[in-house]
Tab-separated table of C-alpha atoms in Angstrom:
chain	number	residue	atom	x	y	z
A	1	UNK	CA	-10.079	7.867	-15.268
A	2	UNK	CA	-12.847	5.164	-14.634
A	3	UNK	CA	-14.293	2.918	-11.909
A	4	UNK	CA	-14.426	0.107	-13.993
A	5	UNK	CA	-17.664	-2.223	-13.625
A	6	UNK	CA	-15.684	-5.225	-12.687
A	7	UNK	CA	-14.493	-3.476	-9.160
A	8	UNK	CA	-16.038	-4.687	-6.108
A	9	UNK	CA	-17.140	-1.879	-3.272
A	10	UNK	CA	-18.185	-2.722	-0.036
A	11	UNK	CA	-20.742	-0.969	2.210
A	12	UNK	CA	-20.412	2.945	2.446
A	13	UNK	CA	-16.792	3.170	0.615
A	14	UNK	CA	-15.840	6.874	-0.041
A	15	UNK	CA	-14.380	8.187	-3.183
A	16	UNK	CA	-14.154	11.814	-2.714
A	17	UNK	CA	-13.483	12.416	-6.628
A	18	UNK	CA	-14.684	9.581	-8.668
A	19	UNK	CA	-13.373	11.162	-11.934
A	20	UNK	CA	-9.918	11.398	-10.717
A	21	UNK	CA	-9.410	7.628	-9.531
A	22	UNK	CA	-8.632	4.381	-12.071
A	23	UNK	CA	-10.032	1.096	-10.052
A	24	UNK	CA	-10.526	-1.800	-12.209
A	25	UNK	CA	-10.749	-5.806	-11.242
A	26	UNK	CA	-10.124	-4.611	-7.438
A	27	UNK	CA	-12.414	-4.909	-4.228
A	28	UNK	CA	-12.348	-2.445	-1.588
A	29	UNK	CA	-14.192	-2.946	1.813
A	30	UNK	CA	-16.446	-1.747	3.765
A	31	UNK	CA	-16.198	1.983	5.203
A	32	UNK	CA	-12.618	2.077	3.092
A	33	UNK	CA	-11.521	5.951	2.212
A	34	UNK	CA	-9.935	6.591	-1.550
A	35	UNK	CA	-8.208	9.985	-2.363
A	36	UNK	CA	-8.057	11.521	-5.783
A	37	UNK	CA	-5.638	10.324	-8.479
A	38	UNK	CA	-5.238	6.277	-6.811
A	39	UNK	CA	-5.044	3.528	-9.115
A	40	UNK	CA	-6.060	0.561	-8.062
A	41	UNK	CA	-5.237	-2.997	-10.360
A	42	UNK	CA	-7.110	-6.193	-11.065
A	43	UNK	CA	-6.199	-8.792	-8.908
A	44	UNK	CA	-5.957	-5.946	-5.456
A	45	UNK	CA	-7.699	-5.816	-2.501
A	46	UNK	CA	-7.919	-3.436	-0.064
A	47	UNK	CA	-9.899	-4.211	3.687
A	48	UNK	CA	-12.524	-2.528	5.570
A	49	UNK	CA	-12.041	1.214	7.297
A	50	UNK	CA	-8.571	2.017	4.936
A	51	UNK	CA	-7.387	5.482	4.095
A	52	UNK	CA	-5.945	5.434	0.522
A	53	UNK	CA	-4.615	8.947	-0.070
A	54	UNK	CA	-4.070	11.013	-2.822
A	55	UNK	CA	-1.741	9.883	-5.962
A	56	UNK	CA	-1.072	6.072	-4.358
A	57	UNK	CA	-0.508	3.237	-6.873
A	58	UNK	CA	-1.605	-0.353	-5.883
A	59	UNK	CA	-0.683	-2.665	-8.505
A	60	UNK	CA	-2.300	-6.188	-9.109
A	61	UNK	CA	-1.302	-8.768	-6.345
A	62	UNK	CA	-1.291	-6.496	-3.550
A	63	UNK	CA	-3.536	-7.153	-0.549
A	64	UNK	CA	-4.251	-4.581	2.326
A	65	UNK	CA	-5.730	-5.757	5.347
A	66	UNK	CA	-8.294	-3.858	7.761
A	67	UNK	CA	-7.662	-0.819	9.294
A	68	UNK	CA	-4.608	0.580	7.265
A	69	UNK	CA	-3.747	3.939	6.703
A	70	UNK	CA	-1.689	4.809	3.367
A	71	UNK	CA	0.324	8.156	2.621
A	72	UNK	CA	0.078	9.737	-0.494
A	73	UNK	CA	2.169	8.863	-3.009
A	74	UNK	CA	2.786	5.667	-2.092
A	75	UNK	CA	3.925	3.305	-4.794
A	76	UNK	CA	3.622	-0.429	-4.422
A	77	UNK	CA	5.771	-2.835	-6.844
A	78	UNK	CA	5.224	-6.506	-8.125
A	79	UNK	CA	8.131	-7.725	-10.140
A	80	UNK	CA	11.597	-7.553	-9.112
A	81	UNK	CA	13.355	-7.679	-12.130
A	82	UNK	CA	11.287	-6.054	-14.655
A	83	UNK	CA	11.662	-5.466	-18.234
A	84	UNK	CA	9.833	-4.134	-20.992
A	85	UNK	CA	11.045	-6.890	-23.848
A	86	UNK	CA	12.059	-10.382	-23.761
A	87	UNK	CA	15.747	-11.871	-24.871
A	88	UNK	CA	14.622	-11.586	-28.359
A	89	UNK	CA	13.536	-8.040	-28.564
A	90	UNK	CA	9.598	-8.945	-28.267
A	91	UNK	CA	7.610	-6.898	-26.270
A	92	UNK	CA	6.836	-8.276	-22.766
A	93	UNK	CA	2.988	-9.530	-21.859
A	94	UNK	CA	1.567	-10.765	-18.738
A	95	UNK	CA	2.412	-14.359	-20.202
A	96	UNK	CA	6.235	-13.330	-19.918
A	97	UNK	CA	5.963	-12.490	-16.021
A	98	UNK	CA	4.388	-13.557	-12.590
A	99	UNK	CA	3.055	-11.641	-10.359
A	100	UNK	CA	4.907	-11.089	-6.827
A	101	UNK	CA	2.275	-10.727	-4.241
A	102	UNK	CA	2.909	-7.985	-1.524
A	103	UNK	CA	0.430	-7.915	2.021
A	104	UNK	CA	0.266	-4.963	4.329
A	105	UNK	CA	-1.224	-6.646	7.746
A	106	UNK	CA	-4.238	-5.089	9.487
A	107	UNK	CA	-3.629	-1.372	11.237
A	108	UNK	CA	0.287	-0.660	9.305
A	109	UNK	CA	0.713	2.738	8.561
A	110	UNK	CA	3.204	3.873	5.324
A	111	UNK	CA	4.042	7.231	5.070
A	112	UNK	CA	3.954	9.173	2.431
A	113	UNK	CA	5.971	8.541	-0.575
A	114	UNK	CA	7.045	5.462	0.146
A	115	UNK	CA	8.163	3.096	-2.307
A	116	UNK	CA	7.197	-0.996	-1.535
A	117	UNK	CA	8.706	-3.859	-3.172
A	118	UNK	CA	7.340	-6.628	-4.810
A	119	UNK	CA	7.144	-9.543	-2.718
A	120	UNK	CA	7.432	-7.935	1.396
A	121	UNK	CA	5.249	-8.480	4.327
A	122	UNK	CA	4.496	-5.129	6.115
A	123	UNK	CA	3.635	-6.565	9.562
A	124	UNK	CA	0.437	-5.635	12.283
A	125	UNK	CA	0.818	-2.313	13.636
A	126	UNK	CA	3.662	-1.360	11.695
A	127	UNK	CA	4.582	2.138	10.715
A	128	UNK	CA	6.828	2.654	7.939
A	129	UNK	CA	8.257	6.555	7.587
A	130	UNK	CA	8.135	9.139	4.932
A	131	UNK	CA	10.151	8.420	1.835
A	132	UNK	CA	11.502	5.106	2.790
A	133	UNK	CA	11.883	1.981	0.641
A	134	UNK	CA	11.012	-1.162	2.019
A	135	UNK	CA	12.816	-3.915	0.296
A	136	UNK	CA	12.089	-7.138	2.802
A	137	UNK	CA	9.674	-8.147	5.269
A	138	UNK	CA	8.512	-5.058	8.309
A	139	UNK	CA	8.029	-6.939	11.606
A	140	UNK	CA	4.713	-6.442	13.283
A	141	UNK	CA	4.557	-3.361	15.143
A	142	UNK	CA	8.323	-2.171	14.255
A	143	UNK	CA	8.868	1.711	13.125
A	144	UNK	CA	11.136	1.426	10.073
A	145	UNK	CA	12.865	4.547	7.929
A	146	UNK	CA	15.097	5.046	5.635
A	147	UNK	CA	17.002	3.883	2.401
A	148	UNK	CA	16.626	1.127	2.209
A	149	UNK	CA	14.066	0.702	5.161
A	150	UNK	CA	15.921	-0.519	8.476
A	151	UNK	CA	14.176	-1.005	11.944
A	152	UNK	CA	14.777	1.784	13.934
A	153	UNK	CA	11.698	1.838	16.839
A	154	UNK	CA	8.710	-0.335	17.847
A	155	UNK	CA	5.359	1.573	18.231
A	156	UNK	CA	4.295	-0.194	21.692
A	157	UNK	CA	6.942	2.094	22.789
A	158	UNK	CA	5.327	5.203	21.829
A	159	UNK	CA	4.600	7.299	24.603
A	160	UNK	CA	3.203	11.177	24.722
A	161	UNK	CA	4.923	13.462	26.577
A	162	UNK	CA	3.215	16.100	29.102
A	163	UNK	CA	2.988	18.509	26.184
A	164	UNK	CA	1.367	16.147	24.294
A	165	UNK	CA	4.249	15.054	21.682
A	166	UNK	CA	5.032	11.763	21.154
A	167	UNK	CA	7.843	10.094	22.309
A	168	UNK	CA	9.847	7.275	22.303
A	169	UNK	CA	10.766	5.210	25.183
């Protein structure tokens, strides 16, 4: 798996396994982390001082802001209604398609194996749980879970505890 000569990589970026990652027409910032067996489209982007962890699909049109931290196994989508032939029984290409763009906003955190569709916001701050699968917009700094994703804390209320465990207010 390559990192293809068209990919753009800022200052001091960090792929631990080179050989195990496929990055092609993509720019990654500055100080930006990259686990082992990511793939990373044309047409992404991922900001400065990211963590992109192990087995994480970006697909082209997604854009990750500053700061973001991303679980493994986190796949991002960009068409809602896909298909692998046309009406007539043609194969699909890109001319048969657009691309939904997707933006995770500066310091969100997804959990791992998440699933993101095409087309959402994931807003400042946000943290989206484990094995949820966000189908609309995530309001900056809300805590969302489940199937599909609902709103179920916002992080400013995080608090720890006296032994040191988070809670929530």
């Amino acid at each position: 798996m390559p990192i293809a000569s068209d990919v753009t990589l800022g200052r001091d970026v960090r792929i631990f396994q080179p050989e195990l990652v496929n990055l092609y027409g993509c720019a990654i910032d500055a100080e930006t982390k990259i686990g082992a067996f990511v793939e990373i489209q044309k047409n992404a982007s991922v900001g400065a001082r990211c963590k992109i962890s192990s087995h994480t699909f970006i697909c082209e049109g997604v854009t990750i802001e500053d700061e973001v931290f991303i679980g493994h196994g986190v796949m991002f989508t960009n068409d809602p209604y896909p298909r692998a032939v046309n009406e007539d029984g043609t194969l699909q290409t890109e001319a048969d398609w657009a691309v939904v763009k997707t933006r995770v906003k500066r310091r969100a955190a997804i959990g791992s194996n998440v699933t993101i569709m095409a087309g959402v916001t994931i807003g400042e701050g946000a943290l989206v749980g484990a094995g949820a699968v966000v189908t609309r917009d995530v309001a900056d700094y809300s805590i969302v879970a489940g199937v599909p994703a609902r709103v179920v804390g916002d992080v400013r209320d995080r608090r720890k505890t006296s032994q040191g465990k988070l809670d929530y207010a």
